[in-house]
XYZ file of C-alpha atoms in Angstrom:
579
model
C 17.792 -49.907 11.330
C 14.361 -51.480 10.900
C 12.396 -49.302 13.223
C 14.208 -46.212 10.938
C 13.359 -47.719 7.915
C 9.874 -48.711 9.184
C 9.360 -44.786 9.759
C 10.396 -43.632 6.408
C 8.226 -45.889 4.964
C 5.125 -44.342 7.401
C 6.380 -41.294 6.897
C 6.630 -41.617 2.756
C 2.820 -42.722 3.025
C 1.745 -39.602 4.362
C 3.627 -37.636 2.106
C 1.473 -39.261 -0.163
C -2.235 -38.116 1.290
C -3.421 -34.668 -0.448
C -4.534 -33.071 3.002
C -0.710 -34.132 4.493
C 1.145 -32.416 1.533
C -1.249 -29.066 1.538
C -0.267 -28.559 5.305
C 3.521 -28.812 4.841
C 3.127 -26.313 1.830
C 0.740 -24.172 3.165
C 1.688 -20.254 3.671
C 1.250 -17.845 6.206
C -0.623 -15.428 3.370
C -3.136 -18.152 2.125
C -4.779 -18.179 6.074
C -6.522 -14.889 6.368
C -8.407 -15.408 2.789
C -9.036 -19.445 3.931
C -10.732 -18.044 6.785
C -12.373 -15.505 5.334
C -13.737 -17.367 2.375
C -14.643 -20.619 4.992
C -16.790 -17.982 6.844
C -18.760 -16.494 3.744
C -19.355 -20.525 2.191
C -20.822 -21.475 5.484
C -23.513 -18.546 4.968
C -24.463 -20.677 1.591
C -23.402 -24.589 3.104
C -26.400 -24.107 5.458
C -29.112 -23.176 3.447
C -28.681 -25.521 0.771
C -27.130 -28.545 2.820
C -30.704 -28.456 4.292
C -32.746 -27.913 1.036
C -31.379 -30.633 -0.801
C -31.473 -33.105 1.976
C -35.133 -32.753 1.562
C -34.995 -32.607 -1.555
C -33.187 -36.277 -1.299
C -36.407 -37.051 0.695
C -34.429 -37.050 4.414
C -34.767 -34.595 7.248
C -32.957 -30.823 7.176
C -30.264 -31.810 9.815
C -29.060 -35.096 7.602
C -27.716 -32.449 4.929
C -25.434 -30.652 7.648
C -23.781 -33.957 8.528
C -23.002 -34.508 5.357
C -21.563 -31.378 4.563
C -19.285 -31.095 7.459
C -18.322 -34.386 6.611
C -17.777 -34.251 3.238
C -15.476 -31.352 3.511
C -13.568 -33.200 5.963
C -12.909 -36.172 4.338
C -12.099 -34.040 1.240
C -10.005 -31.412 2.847
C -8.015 -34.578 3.597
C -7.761 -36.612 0.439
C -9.290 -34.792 -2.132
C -6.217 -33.584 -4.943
C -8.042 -30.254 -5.911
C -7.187 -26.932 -3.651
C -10.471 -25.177 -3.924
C -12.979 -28.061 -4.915
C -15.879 -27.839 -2.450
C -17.826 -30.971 -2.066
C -21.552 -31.348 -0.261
C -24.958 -32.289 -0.864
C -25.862 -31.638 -4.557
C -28.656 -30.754 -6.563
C -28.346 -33.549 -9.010
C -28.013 -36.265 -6.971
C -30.663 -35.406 -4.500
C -33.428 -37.035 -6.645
C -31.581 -40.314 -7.549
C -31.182 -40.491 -3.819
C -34.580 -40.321 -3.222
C -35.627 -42.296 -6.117
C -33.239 -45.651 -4.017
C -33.908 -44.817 -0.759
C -37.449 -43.364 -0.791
C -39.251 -47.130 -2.011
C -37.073 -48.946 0.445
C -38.229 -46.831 3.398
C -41.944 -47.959 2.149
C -44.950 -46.054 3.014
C -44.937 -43.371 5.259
C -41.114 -42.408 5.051
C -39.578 -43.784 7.903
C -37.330 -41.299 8.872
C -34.800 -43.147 10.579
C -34.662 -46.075 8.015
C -34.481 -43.376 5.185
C -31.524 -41.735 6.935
C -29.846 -45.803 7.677
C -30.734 -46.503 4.227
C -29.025 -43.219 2.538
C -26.121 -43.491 5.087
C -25.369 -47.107 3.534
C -25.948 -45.774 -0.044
C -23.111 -43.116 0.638
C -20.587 -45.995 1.728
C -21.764 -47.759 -0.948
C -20.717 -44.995 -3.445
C -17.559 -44.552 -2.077
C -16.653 -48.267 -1.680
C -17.739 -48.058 -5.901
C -15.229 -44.568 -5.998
C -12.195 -46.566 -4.241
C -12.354 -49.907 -6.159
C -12.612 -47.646 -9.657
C -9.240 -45.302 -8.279
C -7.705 -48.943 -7.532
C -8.533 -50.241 -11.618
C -7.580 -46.658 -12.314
C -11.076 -46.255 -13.924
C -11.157 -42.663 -13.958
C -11.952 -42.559 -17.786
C -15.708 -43.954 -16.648
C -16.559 -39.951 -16.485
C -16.182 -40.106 -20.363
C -18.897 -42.256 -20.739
C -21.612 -39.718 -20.527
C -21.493 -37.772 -23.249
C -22.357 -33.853 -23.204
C -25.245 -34.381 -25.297
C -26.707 -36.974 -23.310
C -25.642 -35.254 -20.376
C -27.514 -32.177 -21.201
C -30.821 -34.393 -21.943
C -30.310 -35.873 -18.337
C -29.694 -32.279 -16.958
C -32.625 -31.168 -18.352
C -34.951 -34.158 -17.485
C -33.712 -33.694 -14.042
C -34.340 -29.992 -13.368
C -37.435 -30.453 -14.828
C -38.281 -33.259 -12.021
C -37.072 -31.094 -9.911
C -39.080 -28.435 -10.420
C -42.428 -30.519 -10.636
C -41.616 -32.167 -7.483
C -40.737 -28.716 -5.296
C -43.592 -26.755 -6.570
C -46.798 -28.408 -4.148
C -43.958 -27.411 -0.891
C -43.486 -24.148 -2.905
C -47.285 -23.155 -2.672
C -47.877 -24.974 0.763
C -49.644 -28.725 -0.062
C -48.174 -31.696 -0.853
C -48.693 -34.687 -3.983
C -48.592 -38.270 -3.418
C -47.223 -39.707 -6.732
C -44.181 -41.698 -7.786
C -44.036 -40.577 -11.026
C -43.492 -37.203 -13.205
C -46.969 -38.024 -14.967
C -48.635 -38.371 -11.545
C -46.637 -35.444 -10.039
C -48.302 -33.107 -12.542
C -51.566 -34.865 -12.514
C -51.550 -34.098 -8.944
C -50.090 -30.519 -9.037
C -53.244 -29.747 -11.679
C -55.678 -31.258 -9.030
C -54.580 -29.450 -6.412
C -54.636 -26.314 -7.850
C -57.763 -26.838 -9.506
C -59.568 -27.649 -5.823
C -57.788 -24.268 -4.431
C -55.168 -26.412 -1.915
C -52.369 -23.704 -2.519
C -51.746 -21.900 0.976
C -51.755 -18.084 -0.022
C -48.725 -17.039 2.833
C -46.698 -20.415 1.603
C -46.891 -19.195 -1.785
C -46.146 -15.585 -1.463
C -42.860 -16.930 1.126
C -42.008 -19.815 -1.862
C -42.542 -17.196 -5.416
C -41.008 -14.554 -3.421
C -37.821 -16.572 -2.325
C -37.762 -17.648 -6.090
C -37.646 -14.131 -7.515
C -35.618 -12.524 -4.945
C -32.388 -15.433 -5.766
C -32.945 -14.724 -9.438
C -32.846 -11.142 -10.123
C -30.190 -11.239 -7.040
C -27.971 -13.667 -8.721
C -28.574 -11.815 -12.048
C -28.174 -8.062 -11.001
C -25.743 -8.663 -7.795
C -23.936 -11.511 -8.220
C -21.026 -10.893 -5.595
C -24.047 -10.615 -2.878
C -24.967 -13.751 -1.079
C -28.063 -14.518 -2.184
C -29.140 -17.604 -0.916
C -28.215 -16.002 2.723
C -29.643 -12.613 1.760
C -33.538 -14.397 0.879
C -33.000 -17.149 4.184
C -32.428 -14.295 6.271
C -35.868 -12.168 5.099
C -38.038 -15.442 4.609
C -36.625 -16.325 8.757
C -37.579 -12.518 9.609
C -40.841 -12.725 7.646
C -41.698 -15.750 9.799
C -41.319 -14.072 12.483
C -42.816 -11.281 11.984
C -45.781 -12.493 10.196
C -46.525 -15.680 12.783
C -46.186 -17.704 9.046
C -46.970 -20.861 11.364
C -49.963 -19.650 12.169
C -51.288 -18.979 8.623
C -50.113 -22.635 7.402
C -46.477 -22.294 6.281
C -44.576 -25.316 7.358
C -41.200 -24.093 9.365
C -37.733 -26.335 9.904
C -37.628 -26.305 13.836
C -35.335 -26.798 16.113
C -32.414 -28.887 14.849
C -30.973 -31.505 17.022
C -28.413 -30.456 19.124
C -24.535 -31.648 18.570
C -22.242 -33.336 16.378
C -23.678 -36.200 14.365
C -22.783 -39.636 15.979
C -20.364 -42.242 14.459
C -23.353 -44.610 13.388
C -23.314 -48.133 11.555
C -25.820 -47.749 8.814
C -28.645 -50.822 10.001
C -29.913 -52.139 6.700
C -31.617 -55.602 5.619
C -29.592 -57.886 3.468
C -32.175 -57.368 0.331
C -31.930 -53.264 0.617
C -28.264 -53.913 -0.725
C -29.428 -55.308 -4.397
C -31.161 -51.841 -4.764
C -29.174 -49.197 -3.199
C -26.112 -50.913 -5.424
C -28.054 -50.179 -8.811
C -28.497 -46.629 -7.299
C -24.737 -46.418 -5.976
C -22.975 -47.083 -9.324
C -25.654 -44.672 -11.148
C -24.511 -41.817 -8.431
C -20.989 -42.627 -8.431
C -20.967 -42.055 -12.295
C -22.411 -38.708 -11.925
C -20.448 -37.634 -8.976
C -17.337 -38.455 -11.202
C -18.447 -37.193 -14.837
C -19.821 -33.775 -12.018
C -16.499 -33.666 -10.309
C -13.655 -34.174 -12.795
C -16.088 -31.406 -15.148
C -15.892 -28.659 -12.762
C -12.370 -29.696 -11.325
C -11.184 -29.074 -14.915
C -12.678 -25.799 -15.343
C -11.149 -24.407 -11.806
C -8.026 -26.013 -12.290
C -7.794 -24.340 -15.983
C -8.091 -21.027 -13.586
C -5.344 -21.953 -11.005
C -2.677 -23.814 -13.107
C -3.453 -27.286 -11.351
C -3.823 -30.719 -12.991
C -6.757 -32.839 -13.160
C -6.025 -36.338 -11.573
C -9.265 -38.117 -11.942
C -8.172 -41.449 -10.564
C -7.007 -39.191 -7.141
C -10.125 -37.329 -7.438
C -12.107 -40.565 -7.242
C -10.313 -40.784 -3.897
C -11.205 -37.531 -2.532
C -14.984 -38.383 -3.356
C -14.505 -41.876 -1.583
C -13.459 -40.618 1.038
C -15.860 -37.643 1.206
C -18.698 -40.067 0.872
C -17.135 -42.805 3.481
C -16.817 -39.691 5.876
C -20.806 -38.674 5.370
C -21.588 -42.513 5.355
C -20.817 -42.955 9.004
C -22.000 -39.780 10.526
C -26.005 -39.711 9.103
C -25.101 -38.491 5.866
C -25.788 -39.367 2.379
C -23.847 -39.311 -1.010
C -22.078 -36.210 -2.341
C -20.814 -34.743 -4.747
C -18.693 -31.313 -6.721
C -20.700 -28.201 -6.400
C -19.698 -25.560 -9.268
C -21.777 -23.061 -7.252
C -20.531 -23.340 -3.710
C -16.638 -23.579 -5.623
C -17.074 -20.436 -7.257
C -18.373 -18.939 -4.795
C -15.341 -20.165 -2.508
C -13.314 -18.797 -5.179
C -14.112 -15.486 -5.172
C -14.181 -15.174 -1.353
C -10.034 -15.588 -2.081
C -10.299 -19.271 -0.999
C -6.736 -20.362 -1.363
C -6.564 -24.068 -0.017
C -8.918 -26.573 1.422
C -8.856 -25.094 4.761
C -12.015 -23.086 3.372
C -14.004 -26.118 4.025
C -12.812 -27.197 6.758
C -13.263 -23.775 8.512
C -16.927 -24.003 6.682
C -17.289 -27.443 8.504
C -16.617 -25.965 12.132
C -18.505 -23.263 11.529
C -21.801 -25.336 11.250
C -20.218 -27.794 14.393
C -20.378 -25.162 16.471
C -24.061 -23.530 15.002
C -25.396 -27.225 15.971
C -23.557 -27.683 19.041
C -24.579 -24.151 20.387
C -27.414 -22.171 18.339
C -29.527 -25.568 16.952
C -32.529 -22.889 16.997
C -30.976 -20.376 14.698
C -32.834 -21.951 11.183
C -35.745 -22.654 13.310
C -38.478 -20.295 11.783
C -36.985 -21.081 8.151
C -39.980 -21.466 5.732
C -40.202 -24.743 4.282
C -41.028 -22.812 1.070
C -38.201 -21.253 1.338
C -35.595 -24.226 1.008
C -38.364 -24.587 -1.923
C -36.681 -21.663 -3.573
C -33.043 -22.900 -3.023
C -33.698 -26.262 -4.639
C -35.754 -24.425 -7.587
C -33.345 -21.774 -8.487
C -30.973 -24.357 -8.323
C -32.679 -27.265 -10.664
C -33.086 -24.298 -13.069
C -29.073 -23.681 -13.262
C -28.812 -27.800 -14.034
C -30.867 -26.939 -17.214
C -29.317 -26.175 -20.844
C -32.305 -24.819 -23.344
C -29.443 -23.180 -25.186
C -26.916 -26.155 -25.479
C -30.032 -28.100 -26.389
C -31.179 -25.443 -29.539
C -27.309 -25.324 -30.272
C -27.588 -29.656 -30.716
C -30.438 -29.008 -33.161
C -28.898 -26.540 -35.578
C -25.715 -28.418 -35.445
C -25.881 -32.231 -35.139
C -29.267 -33.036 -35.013
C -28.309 -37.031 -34.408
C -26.837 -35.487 -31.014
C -29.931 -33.529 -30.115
C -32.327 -36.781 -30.866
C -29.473 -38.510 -28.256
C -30.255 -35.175 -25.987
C -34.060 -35.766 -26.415
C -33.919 -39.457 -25.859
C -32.268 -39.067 -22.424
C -34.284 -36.297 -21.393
C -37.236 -38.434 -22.182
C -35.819 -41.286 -20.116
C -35.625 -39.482 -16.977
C -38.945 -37.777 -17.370
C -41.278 -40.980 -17.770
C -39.199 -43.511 -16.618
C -37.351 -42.067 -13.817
C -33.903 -40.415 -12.615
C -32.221 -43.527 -12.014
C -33.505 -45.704 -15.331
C -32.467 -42.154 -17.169
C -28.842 -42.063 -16.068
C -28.688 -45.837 -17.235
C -30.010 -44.365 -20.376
C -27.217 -41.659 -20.340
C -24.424 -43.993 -20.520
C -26.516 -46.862 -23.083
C -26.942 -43.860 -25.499
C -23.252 -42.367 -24.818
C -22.071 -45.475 -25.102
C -24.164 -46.689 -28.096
C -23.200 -43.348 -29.925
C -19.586 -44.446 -29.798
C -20.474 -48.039 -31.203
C -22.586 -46.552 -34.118
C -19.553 -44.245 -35.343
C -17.022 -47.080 -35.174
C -19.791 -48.918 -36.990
C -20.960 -46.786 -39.405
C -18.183 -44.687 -39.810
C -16.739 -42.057 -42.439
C -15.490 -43.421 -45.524
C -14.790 -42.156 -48.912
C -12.731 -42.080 -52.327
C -9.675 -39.721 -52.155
C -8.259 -37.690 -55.269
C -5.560 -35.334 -55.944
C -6.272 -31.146 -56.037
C -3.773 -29.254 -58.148
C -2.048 -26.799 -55.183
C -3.063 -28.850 -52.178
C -0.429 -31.395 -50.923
C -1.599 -34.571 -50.607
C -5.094 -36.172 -51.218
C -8.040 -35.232 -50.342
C -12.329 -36.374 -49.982
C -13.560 -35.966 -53.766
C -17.075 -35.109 -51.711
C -15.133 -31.913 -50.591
C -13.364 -31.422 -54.095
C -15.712 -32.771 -56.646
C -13.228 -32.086 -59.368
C -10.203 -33.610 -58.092
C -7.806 -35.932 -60.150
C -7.943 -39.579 -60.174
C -5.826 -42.112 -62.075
C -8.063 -44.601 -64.412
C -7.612 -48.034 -62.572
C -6.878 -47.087 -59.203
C -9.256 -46.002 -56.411
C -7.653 -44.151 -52.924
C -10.203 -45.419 -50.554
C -10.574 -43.802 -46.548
C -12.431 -45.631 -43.889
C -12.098 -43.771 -40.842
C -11.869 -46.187 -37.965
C -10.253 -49.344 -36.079
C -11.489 -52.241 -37.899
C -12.812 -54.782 -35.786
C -16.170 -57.245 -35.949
C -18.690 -54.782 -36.002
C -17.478 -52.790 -39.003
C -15.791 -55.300 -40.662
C -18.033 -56.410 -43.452
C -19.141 -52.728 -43.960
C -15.348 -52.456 -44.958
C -15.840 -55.288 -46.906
C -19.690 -54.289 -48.481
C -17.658 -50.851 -49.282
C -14.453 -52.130 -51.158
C -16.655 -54.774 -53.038
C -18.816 -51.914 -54.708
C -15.303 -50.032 -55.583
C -14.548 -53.302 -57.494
C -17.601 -53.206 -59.419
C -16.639 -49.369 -60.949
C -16.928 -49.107 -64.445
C -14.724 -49.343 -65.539
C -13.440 -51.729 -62.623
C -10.414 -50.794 -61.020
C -7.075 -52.910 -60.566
C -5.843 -51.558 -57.758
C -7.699 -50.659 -54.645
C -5.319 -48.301 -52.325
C -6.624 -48.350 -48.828
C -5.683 -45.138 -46.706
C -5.094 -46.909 -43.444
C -3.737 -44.211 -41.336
C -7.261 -44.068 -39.461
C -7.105 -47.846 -38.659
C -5.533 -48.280 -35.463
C -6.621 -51.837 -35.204
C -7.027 -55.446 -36.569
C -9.037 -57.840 -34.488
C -9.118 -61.116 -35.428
C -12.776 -60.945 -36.838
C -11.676 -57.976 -39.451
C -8.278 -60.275 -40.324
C -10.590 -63.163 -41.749
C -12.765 -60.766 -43.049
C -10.062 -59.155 -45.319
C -8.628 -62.350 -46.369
C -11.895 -63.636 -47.524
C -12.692 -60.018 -49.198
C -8.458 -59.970 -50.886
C -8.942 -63.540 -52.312
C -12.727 -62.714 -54.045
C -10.387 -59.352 -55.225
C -7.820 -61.504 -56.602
C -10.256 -63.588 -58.765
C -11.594 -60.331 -60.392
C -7.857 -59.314 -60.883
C -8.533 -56.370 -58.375
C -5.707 -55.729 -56.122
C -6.098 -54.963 -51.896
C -2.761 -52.041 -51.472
C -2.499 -51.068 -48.021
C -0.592 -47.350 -47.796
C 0.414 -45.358 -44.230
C -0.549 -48.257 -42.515
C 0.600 -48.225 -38.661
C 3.622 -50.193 -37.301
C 1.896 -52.118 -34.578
C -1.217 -53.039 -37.068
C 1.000 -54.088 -39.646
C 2.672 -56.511 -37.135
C -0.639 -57.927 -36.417
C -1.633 -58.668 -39.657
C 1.572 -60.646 -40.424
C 0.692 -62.583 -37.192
C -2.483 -63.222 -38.234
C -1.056 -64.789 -41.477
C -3.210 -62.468 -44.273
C 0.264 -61.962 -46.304
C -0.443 -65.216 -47.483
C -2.894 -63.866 -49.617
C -2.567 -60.052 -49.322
C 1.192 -59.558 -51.752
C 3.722 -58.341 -49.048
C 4.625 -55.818 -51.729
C 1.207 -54.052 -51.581
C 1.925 -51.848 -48.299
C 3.269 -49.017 -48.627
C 4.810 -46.442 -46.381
C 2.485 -43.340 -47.758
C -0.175 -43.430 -50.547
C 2.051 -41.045 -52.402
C 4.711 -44.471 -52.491
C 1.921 -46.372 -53.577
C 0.455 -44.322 -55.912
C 4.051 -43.837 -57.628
C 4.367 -47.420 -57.647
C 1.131 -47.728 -59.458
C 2.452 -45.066 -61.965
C 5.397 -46.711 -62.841
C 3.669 -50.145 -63.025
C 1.129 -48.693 -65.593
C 2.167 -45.553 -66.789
C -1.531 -44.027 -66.053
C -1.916 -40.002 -66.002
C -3.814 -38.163 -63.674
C -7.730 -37.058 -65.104
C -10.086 -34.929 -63.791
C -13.137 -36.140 -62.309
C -12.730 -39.529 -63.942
C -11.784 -42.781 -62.411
């Protein structure tokens, strides 16, 4: 009996892992597209698995550990059918920016790749303790204007940093400032390598009007392919253009990252800043595919699927990951049905290490150049960035401020400037927030903002007053500041009416507030109404005693109850435009 009910229970856990459920559902139909659409992903995994782990500051070959990794770990407990994980275009620099200073001078390859290997665990030891709290709702702390400031500071980083390996040279700086200083220099004293630059620009040009004319063709495999044949044909060696080599042969080995105690104060600053924008990156795109397929969004599951990923990568030479919209799509319209696309995608590149390491060998450097280029130019809005300035231009100086941040101080100081802004945005609407006197508009049910409906009616003596948020200590006394110049009207009113539907809150601050602001009210003979105020709010605010000196009779269900028991109290008829 206990051995049967031991094996329910074993069995009921792995009923529970996405990757268990997806293989007792799968159908016979789904396999020939999942192979299909594994074998055309791998043609784009390879190139860009590569380019961004350089672009991350590690060798090529780290980038195809992590990707076969990553989709394994995914394919097993990731929630999303379709979602293709892997090394990522945004993340690559706030790798680089936490691992690059620890490796010190020189780049030490093998502590960079021990160092970004413990950076991945890291993340997904951050990704697993937030799905235990159920934290999923950190993604929402980046908001899309900030975002798009971020975005745009980091494709522009991008693109300073990849443009000396572009033209053939390289710039020793640590800082945007100093990458351009150096990237004028250079140029200036001729360093650009003419056969470097013609492989880079060309690769650059060709993925553009490719992705823009044919977008169904592969183009990242279409431009690797000519830039490998051009190599070859051209001896590119010979005439300066750095080539990738041989890879090592083999699948990665199961490796304990070997770090020093004081690398972990770092890397963690850098793990929670790349865990929040693997999260805000991966619940974003898996709501626009899932929109497409009919499948929910779990975000606290999805923070599973990218712990795992990123434990995966952690112990096989890789480093963090994240969502790629463009690998997805493209997954998607090779008919990918399930995640068996990336784990066909993953042996695909097993067996390219394990038995033709050579085959990338006489890939231009310039050309990975291109890949990471093209693709810091996709993380860049200029549109959603004009749109914040002819719409809400408090949002586009939030935009500019972030964009700012990661230019001059740095990728990983800008995403903590993201989520102060994001976060400091939501503290100055709850602070600040709208409020206004409501009147009544002959044909319109209800009342309604006399800024909207200058002429509206109003009853002499009694003010309908909106403030449109929780109130709590920070807003409190601007409450109070606003009802306290409504008492001084002339003529003064005797009844104030506050519109509490918006206030979905009392702290304790507010409730001492309010009973300080009702009992200077009562002196003036001004009286605090409360209409449409909610249930659970009303409770606290008998709890917290104020109906000793806010009349029990002065909340009302709806304003239209109070403003009928105002009528009948003093027999006042509705003017226009008059208070």
């Amino acid at each position: 009996m206990a051995t049967r009910h031991a094996t329910q229970r074993v069995l009921s856990g792995l009923r529970a892992v996405p990757g268990v459920r997806a293989v007792s559902s799968y159908r016979r139909e789904w396999l020939a597209k999942d192979l299909v659409a594994g074998v055309v992903l791998t043609t784009l995994l390879v190139p860009q698995g590569m380019a961004y782990a350089e672009l991350a500051g590690l060798p090529p070959i780290t980038g195809l550990y992590t990707s076969i990794l990553c989709l394994l770990g995914y394919a097993v407990c990731g929630p999303s059918r379709i979602l293709v994980l892997g090394p990522d275009s945004s993340l690559g620099p706030m790798i680089a920016a936490t691992v690059l200073p620890l490796a010190g001078a020189g780049g030490n390859p093998d502590r960079a790749v021990a160092l970004a290997s413990m950076l991945a665990l890291m993340v997904a030891l951050v990704m697993i303790l937030a799905r235990v709290a159920r934290l999923g709702f950190v993604a929402d702390l980046i908001s899309r204007p900030t975002m798009i400031g971020y975005m745009n500071g980091l494709a522009l980083t991008i693109l300073i940093g990849q443009l000396p390996k572009l033209l053939g040279f390289k710039v020793e700086a640590d800082t945007l400032i100093g990458e351009c200083v150096g990237l004028v220099e250079k140029l200036a004293a001729g360093a650009v390598v003419p056969a470097a630059a013609a492989v880079g620009i060309g690769g650059v040009v060709l993925l553009l009007v490719l992705q823009r004319r044919l977008p169904k063709v592969p183009a990242v495999l279409v431009m690797v392919v000519l830039a490998i044949g051009a190599a070859a044909v051209f001896e590119l060696d010979e005439h300066g253009v750095g080539l990738v080599g041989v890879l090592p042969k083999g699948f990665p080995p199961f490796t304990v990252p070997d770090v020093r105690l004081d690398d972990l104060g770092p890397l963690s600053a850098g793990a929670l800043g790349i865990a929040v924008v693997s999260l805000a990156d991966t619940i974003s795109n898996a709501s626009a595919f899932a929109a497409r397929t009919g499948q929910e969004v779990r975000g606290n599951q999805e923070m599973a699927g990218i712990g795992a990923a990123n434990l995966a990568a952690g112990f096989f030479q890789g480093f963090p990951v994240s969502t790629s919209g463009s690998r997805t799509a493209v997954a998607e319209r090779a008919g990918a049905r399930t995640q068996l696309t990336g784990v066909v995608g993953a042996a695909l590149i097993v067996l390219m290490l394990v038995l033709v390491p050579g085959l990338f060998r006489n890939l231009p450097q310039p050309a990975l150049a291109a890949v990471v280029i093209v693709a810091s130019l996709s993380l860049a809005d200029v549109p959603g960035t004009v749109r914040l300035w002819r719409q809400r231009r408090v949002e586009f100086l939030l935009s500019i401020t972030a964009f700012l941040g990661v230019a001059f101080l740095g990728v990983l100081p800008g995403i903590a400037i993201a989520v102060a802004l994001s976060v400091l945005n939501v503290f100055r609407r709850a602070w600040w927030p709208y409020d206004t006197v409501l009147g009544r508009v002959p044909g319109l049910e209800g009342y309604h903002d006399i800024r909207s409906y200058p002429g509206a009616q109003r009853l002499p003596g009694l003010v309908i007053y909106r403030f449109d948020a929780p109130l709590f200590f920070a807003n409190a006394r601007t409450f109070r500041d606003q009802v306290r110049r409504l008492a001084r009207g002339d003529p003064p009113p005797s009844w104030i009416v506050v519109a509490a539907e918006p206030m979905t809150d009392v702290d304790t601050t507010a409730a001492d507030v309010l009973e300080g602001l009702d009992e200077d009210l009562n002196a003036a003979h001004v009286h605090l109404v409360f209409a449409e105020l909610k249930d659970p709010v009303r409770r606290k605010i008998e709890r917290y005693g104020l109906t000793r000196t806010i009349d029990p009779d002065h909340f009302f269900p709806t304003v239209e109850a109070a403003v009928a028991a105002y009528r009948l109290r003093t027999g006042a008829q509705w003017t226009t435009g008059a208070g």
